[in-house]
XYZ file of C-alpha atoms in Angstrom:
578
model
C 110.220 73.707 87.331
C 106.812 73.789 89.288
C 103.619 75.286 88.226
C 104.612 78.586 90.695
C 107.970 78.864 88.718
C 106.329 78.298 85.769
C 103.934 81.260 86.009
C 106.916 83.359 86.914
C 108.727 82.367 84.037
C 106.008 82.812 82.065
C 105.856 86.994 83.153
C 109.231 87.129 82.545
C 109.262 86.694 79.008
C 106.021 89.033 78.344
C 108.337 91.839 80.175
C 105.454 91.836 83.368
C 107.928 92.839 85.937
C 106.000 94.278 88.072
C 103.186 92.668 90.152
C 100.969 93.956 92.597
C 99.756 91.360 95.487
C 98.761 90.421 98.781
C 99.874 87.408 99.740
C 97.964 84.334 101.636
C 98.438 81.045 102.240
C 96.896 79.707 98.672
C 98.914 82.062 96.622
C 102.186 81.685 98.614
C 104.107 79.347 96.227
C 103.503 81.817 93.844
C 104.805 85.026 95.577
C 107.869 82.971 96.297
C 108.321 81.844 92.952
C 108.368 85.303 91.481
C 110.765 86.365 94.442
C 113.098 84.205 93.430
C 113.098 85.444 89.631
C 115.823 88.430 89.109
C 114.078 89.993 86.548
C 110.556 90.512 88.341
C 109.550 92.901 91.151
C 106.658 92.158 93.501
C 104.599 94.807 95.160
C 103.109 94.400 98.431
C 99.638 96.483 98.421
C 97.663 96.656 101.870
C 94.607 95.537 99.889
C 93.595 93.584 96.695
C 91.460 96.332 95.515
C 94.509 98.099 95.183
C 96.621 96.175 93.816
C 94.379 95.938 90.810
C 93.821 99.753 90.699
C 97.648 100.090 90.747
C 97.986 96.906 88.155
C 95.525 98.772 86.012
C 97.469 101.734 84.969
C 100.662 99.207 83.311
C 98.959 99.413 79.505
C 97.976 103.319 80.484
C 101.750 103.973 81.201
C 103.981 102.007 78.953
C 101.576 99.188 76.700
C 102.481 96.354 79.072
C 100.072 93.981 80.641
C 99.217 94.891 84.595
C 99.195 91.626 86.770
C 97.919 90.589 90.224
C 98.621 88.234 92.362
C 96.107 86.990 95.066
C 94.780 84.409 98.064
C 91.446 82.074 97.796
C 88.241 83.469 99.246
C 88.523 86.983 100.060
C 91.629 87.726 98.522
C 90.214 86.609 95.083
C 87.113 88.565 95.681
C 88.384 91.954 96.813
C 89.723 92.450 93.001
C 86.765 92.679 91.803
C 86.201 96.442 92.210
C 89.982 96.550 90.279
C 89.017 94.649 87.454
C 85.676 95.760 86.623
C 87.675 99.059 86.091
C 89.797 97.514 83.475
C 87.024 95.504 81.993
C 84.761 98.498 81.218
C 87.934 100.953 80.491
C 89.397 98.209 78.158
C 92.524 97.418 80.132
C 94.857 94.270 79.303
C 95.311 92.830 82.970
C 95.768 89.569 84.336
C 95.025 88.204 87.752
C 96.732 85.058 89.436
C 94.889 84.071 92.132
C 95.826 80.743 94.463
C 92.739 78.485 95.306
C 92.630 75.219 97.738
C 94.174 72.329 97.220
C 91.898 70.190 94.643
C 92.484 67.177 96.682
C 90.173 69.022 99.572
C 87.524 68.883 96.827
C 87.526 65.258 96.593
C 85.424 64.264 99.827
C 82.458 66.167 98.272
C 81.907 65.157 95.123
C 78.122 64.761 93.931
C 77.174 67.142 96.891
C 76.262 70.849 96.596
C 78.315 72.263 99.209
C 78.995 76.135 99.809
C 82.679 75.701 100.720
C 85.119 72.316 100.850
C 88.042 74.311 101.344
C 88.961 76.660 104.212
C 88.334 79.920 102.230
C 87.092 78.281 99.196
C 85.292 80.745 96.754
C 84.490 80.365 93.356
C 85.953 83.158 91.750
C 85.844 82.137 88.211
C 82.148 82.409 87.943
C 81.778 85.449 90.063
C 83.947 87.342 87.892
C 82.850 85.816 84.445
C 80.899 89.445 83.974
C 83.585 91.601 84.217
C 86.351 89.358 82.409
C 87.473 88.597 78.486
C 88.490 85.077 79.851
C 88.206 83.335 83.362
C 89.564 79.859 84.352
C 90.639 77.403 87.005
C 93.070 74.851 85.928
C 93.241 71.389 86.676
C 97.101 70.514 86.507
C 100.437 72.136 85.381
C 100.612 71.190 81.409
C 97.212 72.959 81.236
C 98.237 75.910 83.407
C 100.989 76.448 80.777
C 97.654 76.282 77.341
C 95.744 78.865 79.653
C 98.600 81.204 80.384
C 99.252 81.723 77.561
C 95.359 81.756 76.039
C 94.196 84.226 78.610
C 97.162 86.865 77.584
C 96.378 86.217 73.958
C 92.879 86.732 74.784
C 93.339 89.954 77.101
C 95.342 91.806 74.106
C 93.401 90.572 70.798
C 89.891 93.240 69.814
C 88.767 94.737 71.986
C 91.357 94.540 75.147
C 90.324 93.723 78.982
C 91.402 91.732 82.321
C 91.306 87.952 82.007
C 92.137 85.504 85.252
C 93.323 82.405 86.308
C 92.901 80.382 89.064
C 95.649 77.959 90.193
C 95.127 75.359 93.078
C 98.106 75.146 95.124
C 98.658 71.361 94.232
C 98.810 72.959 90.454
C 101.107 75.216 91.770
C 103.780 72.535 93.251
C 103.381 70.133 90.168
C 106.564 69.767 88.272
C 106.396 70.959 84.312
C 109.007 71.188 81.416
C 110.678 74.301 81.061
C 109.566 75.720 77.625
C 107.068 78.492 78.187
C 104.799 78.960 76.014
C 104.617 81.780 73.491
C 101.387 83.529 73.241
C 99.875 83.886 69.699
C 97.431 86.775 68.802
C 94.660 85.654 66.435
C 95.284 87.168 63.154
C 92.250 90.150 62.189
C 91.658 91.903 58.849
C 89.654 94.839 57.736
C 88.633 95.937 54.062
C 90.246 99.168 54.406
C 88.119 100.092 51.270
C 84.843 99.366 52.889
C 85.917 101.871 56.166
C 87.323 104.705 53.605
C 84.185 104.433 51.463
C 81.511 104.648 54.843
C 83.551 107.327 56.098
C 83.757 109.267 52.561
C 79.997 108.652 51.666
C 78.907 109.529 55.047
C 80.628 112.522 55.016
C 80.013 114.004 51.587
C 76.889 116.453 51.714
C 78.189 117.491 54.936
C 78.366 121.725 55.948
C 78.703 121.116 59.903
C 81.370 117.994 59.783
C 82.790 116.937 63.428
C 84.544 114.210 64.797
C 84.114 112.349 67.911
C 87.201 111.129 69.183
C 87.074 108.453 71.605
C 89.519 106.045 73.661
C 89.511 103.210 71.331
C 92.474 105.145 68.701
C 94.948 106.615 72.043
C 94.372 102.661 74.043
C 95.584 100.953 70.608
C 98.355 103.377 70.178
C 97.289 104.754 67.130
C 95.854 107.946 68.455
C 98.727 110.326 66.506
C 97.660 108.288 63.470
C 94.109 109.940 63.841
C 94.717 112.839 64.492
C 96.873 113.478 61.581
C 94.428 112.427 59.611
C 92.036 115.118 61.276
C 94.365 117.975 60.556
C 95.080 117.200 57.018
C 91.449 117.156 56.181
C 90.841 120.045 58.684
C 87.762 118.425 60.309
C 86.871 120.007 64.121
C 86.910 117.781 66.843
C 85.634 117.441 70.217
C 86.182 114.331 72.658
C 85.072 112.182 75.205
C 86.840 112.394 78.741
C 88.993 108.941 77.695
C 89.847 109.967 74.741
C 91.090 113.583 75.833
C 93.675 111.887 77.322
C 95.725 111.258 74.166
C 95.006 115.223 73.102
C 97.291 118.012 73.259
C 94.942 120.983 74.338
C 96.649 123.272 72.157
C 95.408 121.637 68.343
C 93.697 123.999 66.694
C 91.390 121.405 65.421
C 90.227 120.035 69.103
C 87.259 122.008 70.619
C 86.991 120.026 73.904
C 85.565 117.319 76.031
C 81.716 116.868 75.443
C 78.999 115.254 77.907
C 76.589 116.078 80.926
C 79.788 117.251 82.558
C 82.103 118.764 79.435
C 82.846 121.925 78.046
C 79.768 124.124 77.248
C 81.672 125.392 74.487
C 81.945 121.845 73.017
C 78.368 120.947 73.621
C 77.225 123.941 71.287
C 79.336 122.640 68.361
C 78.366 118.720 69.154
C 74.606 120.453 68.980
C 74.960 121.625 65.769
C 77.131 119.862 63.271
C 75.326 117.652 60.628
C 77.694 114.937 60.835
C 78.937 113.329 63.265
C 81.794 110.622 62.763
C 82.355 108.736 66.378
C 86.012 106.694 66.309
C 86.388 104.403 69.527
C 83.652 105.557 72.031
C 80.837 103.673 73.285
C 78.796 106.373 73.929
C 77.521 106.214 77.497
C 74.659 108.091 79.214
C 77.545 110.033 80.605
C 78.028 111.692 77.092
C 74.507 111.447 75.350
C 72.599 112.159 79.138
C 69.220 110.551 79.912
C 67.337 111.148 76.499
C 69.400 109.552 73.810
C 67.302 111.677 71.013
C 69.086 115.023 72.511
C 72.294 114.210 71.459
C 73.887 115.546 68.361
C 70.186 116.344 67.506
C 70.532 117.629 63.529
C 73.023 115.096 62.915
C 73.475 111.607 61.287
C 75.970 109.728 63.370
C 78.417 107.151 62.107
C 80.095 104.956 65.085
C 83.609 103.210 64.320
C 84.414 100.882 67.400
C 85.949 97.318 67.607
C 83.139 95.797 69.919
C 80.810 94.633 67.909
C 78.148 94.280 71.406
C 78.571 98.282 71.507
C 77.626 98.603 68.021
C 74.018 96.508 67.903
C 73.335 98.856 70.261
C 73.409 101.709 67.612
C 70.913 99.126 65.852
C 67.360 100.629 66.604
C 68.161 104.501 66.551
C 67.479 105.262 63.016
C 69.584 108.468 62.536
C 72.675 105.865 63.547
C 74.942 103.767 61.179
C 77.954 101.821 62.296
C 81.230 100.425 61.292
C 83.465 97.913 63.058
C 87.301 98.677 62.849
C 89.979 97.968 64.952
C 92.307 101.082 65.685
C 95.416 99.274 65.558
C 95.313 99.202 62.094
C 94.668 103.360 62.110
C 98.095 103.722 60.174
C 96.369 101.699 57.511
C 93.444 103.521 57.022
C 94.003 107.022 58.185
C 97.563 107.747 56.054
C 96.956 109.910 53.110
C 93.064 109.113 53.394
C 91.143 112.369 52.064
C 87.475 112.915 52.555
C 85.094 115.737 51.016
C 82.243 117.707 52.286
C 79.315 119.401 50.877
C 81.182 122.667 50.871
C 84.475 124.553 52.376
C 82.747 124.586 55.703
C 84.651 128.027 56.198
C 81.142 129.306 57.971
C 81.450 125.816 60.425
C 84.495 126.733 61.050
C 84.190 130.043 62.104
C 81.517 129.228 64.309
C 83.564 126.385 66.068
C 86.148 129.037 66.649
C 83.963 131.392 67.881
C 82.487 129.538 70.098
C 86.326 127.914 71.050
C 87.394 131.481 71.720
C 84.044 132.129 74.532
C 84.436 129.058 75.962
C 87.430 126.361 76.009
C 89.455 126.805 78.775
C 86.939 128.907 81.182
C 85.639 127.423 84.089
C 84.212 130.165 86.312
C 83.209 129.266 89.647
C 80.233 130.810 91.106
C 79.726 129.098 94.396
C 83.179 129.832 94.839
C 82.449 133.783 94.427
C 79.491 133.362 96.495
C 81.357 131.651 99.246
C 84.442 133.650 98.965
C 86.505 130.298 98.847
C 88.684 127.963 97.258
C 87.965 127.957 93.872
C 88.805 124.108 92.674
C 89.035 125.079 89.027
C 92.103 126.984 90.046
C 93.464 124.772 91.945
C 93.503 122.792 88.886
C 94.947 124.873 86.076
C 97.599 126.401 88.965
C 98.722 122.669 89.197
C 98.564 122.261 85.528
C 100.724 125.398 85.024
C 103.464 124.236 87.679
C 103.704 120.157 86.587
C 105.951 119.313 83.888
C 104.902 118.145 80.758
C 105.900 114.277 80.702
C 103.537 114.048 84.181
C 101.255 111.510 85.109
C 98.206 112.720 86.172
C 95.571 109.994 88.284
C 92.228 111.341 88.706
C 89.628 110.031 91.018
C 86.021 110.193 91.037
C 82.500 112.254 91.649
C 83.265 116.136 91.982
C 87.011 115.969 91.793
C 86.978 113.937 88.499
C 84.481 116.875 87.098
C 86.686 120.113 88.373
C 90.225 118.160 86.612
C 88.912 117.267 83.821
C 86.610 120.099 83.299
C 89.809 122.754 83.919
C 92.957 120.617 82.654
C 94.601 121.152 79.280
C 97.212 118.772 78.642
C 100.508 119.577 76.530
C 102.193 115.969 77.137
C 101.067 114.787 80.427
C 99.779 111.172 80.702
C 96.167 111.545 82.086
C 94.015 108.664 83.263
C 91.070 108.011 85.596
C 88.601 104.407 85.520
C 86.001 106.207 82.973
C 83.237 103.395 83.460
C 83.529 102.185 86.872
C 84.555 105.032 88.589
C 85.145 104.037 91.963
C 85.969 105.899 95.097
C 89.512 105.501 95.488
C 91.122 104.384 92.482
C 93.361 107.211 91.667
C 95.510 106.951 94.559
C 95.966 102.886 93.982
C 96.579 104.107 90.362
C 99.273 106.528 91.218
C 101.037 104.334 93.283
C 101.151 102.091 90.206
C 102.384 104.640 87.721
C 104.823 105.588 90.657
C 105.958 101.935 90.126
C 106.043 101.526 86.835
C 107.595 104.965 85.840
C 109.694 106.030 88.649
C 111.654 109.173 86.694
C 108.061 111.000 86.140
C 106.617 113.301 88.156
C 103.418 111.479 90.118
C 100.488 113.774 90.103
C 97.245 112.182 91.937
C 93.607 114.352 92.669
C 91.394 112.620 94.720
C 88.597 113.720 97.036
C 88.176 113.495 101.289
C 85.789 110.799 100.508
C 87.496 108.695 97.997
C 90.603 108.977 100.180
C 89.034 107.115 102.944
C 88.509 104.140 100.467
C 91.995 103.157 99.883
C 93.649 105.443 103.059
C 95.672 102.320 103.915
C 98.113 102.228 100.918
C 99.267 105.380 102.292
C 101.481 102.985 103.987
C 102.457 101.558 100.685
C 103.751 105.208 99.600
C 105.323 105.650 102.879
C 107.187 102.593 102.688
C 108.366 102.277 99.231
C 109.192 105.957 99.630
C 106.958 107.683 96.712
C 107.498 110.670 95.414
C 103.674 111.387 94.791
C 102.126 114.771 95.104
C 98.286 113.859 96.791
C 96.030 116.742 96.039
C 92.751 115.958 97.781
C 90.444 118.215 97.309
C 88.373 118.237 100.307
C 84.794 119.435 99.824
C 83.662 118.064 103.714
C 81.504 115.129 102.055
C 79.849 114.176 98.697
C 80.262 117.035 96.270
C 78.726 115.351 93.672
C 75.874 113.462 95.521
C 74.874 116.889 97.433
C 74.089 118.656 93.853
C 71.814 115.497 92.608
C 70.304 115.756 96.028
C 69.839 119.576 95.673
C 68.106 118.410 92.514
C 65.460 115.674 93.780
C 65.462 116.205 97.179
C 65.400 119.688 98.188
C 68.913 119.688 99.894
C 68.881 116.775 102.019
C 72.192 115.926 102.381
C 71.175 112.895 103.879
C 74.578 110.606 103.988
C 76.918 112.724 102.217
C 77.105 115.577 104.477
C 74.791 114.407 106.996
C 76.392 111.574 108.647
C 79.652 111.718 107.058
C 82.810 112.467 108.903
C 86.832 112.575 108.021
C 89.512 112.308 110.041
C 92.323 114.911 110.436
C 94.540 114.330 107.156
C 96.979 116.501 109.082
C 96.950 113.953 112.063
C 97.283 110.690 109.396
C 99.915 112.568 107.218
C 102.384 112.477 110.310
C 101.014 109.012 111.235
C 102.318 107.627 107.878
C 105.503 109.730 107.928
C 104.603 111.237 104.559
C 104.629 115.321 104.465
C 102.223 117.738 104.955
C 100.465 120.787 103.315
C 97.300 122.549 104.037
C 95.768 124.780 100.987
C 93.685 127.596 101.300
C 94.507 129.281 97.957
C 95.968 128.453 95.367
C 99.212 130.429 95.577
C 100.084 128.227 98.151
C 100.708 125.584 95.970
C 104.807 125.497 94.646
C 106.517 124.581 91.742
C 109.257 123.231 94.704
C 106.962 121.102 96.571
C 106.225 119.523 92.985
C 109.106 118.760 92.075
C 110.817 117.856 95.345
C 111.533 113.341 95.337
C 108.864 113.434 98.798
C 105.716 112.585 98.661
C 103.260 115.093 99.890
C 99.856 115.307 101.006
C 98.123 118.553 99.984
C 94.605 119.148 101.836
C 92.525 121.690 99.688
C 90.321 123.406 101.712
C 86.889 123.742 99.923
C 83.653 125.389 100.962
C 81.377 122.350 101.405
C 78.847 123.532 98.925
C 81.156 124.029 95.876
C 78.988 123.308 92.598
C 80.173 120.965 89.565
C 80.013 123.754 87.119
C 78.711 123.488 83.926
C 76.759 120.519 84.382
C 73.571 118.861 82.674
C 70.548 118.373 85.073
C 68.392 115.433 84.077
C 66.474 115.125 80.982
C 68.018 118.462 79.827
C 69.682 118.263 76.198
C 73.773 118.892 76.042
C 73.301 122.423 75.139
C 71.187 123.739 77.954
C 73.861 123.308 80.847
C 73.418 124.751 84.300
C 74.212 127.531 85.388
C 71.753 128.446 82.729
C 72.774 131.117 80.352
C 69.922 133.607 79.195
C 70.177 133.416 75.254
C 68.720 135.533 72.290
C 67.427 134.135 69.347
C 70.105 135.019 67.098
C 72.830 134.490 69.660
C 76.288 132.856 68.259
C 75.002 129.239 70.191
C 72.139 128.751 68.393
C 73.259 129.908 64.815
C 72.284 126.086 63.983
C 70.329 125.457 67.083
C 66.989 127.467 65.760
């Protein structure tokens, strides 16, 4: 077989079946190897930014490995957006993309050229930053070592995007027919060292809580840990990732924390003694700007596999850590009890108090004030009507805050890019999980700005015939931007309302074929329309001044959220908080 075959082979037996591409001229062997395999499936995006948005969601959906394929030059380069997502979000993808013939290569040796080959880029070092593993082979036996090397690598700790580049002489070379097996490098933990941090650090606790993070739900262990909570009866909150493994509904979980979470969580985050962190890197996003804020009375214990996002924890004294791998939660978690200080029945009847005031409310005051839309519910009248095995892509900026901030999952599967964020990815995304789960409901919220980044693949929907319901909630500009701006520059919307402009969805709806519904409450939205096999386009009308609400503004500590609330002294909120 040829190196092209080869690499489709090679996807076969890892059960990759579907890949997202664009094809070009330096990747076209490969796109007609893989059409000529029965048992894979390519996907024809508009755009390679898409196609790794829509690749990224395989491991979110069902634990397989998301792939790409991709042209030299500019094809190569427009993944990057795609694959910094899955780098930073810990996504197993990989990304085929063609390069120039090496031969073109050969009348320039010893000089420092920009380009030999027409559309000649060298991706391998542009995207060593944002990759586990990056290289360009040389000839077909050692396309077959790297194959399978870069899977292995993209799987193994901590999990993210690897890529290779293939020359299209590589691609035509013959090569024997055994594909290569991939082989995960063996890890092991001293369970007993993990149970006996976690027990001492826990032990002259009163106000125990439990961060949980991505790391348990993206090894598949997130049941495992939560188990564990509820037979030791520990409270927990979350970060936004790691909500999306959490049923709503435990009566251990108190909600998502962070400069945009629930208020409700941020008191109890505020106040506990002890806080155990499994599998979250702890961004600015959840600490905010002043690290010393956060969790403020408590010692903090962080469990993660990456040992990079653990030295960090080095120099902040109130900080230990603890590297663990969460595939091995089974291991550690089953039957493991822990003790505290007391029976933390007064911790937990503050945490319940405080549950009972806030989870689950998300008034919105610019919305009474402007007698509109409110987005919040919008949100939980979607949540109400979707079924319960849904997949749910969220975008970015304001639209990420309102769905996260308002949605309580039972079962749904829940996903947006946590670290990159990018305008646009959700609707890539949900064309992916469209792909790759084509018997589930297809739920995507996205804003009229982010949907101008990736408008084009509303041609992919069109034509593949999607069944996804696209709720973008349009705000008339930057949402998000607009309240920072309120913040530092007295309201100049320069560039995000100012300046900005978006066409008539109604207008590019019927241009694309794909239905049409305009929302101005939230009644209007049916439980037909969501379950009818079209896709749909719902515009939610927003005033363009709808706030992010609760939200921290900078420099302010997780427990003094605006809209500020006037509290007394020996209010339930700052029972620990004196």
């Amino acid at each position: 077989m040829t190196g092209a075959e080869y690499i489709a082979a090679f996807l076969e037996k890892q059960n990759c079946n579907n890949i997202f591409l664009v094809t070009g001229g330096a990747c076209a062997f490969i796109v007609d190897a893989i059409s000529r395999n029965p048992s894979l499936r390519y996907i024809p995006m508009q755009h390679e930014q898409a196609a790794a948005m829509a690749a990224d969601v395989a491991w979110k959906i069902n634990r397989s490995v998301g792939v790409t394929v991709a042209t030299s030059g500019p094809g190569a380069t427009n993944l990057i957006t795609g694959i910094a997502c899955s780098y930073f979000d810990s996504i197993p993808t990989i990304h085929i993309t063609g390069q120039v013939n090496q031969k073109e290569k050969i009348p320039f040796k010893g000089a420092k050229v920009r380009q030999a080959g027409f559309q000649e880029t060298n991706i391998v070092d542009l995207v060593k930053p944002i990759t586990k593993y990056t290289v360009q082979v040389t000839n077909a036996e050692e396309l077959k070592v790297e194959l399978a090397k870069a899977y292995s690598i993209a799987l193994e700790d901590r999990k993210g995007p690897v890529l290779i580049d293939v020359p299209m002489d590589v691609q035509q070379e013959e090569v024997d027919d055994e594909v290569l097996i991939p082989e995960l490098a063996l890890e092991h933990f001293d369970l007993d060292v993990c149970k006996t941090t976690i027990k001492n650090f826990f032990k002259d606790s009163n106000q125990p809580l439990v961060l949980l993070g991505a790391g348990p739900g993206l090894s598949g262990q997130s049941e495992e840990v939560i188990e564990w909570l509820a037979l030791n009866s520990i409270p927990f909150v979350s970060s936004w990732n790691g909500m999306c493994f959490i049923k709503s509904d435990n009566k251990n979980y108190y909600g998502n924390i962070g400069v945009y979470g629930n208020r409700g969580a941020n008191f109890i985050l505020q106040s506990c003694d002890k806080l155990l962190v499994l599998g979250s890197r702890l961004d600015n996003r959840q600490r905010g700007s002043n690290v010393d804020n956060f969790a403020p009375l408590a010692d903090v214990l962080v469990i993660d596999v990456d040992e990079e996002e653990l030295k960090k924890h080095l120099n902040e004294p109130r900080y230990r850590i603890q590297k663990f791998n969460f595939k091995f939660s089974k291991d550690l978690f089953r039957k493991f009890s822990v003790r505290f200080s007391t029976d933390n029945i007064q911790w937990k009847t503050f945490c319940n108090n405080i549950k009972t005031k806030y989870f689950g409310k998300c008034p919105s005051t610019s919305s009474i004030e402007y007698k509109s839309t409110d987005p919040y519910e919008v949100v939980k009248r979607i949540n109400r009507l979707i079924k319960s095995n849904a997949i749910v892509t969220v975008d970015d900026g304001a639209n990420l805050c309102w769905v996260f901030q308002a949605f309580e999952r039972s079962g749904q599967t829940i996903f947006t890019a946590g670290g990159n964020s990018p305008m646009g990815y959700s609707f890539p995304a949900a064309i992916g999980s469209a792909i790759q789960s084509s018997d589930r409901q297809i739920i995507c919220f996205t804003g009229d700005g982010s949907m101008q980044i990736n408008i084009q693949e509303l041609q992919t929907m069109s034509h593949h015939r999607l069944p996804i319901k696209l709720f973008i909630l349009n705000n008339f500009g930057y949402g998000i931007i607009k309240q920072f701006q309120d913040t530092w520059f007295e309201g100049r919307y320069e560039a995000s309302g100012k300046g900005y402009s978006q066409p008539d969805f109604e207008k590019i709806a019927d241009a694309y074929n794909i239905s049409y519904r305009k929302i101005s409450n939230p009644q209007d939205i049916i439980k037909e329309d969501l379950d009818s096999k079209e896709g749909i386009i719902f515009d939610v009308i927003l005033h363009p001044n709808t706030l992010i609400e609760p939200k921290i503004d900078s420099g302010n500590p997780l427990h003094n959220m605006f809209p500020y609330l006037d509290l007394d002294s020996d209010s339930l909120e700052k029972k620990y908080l004196k």
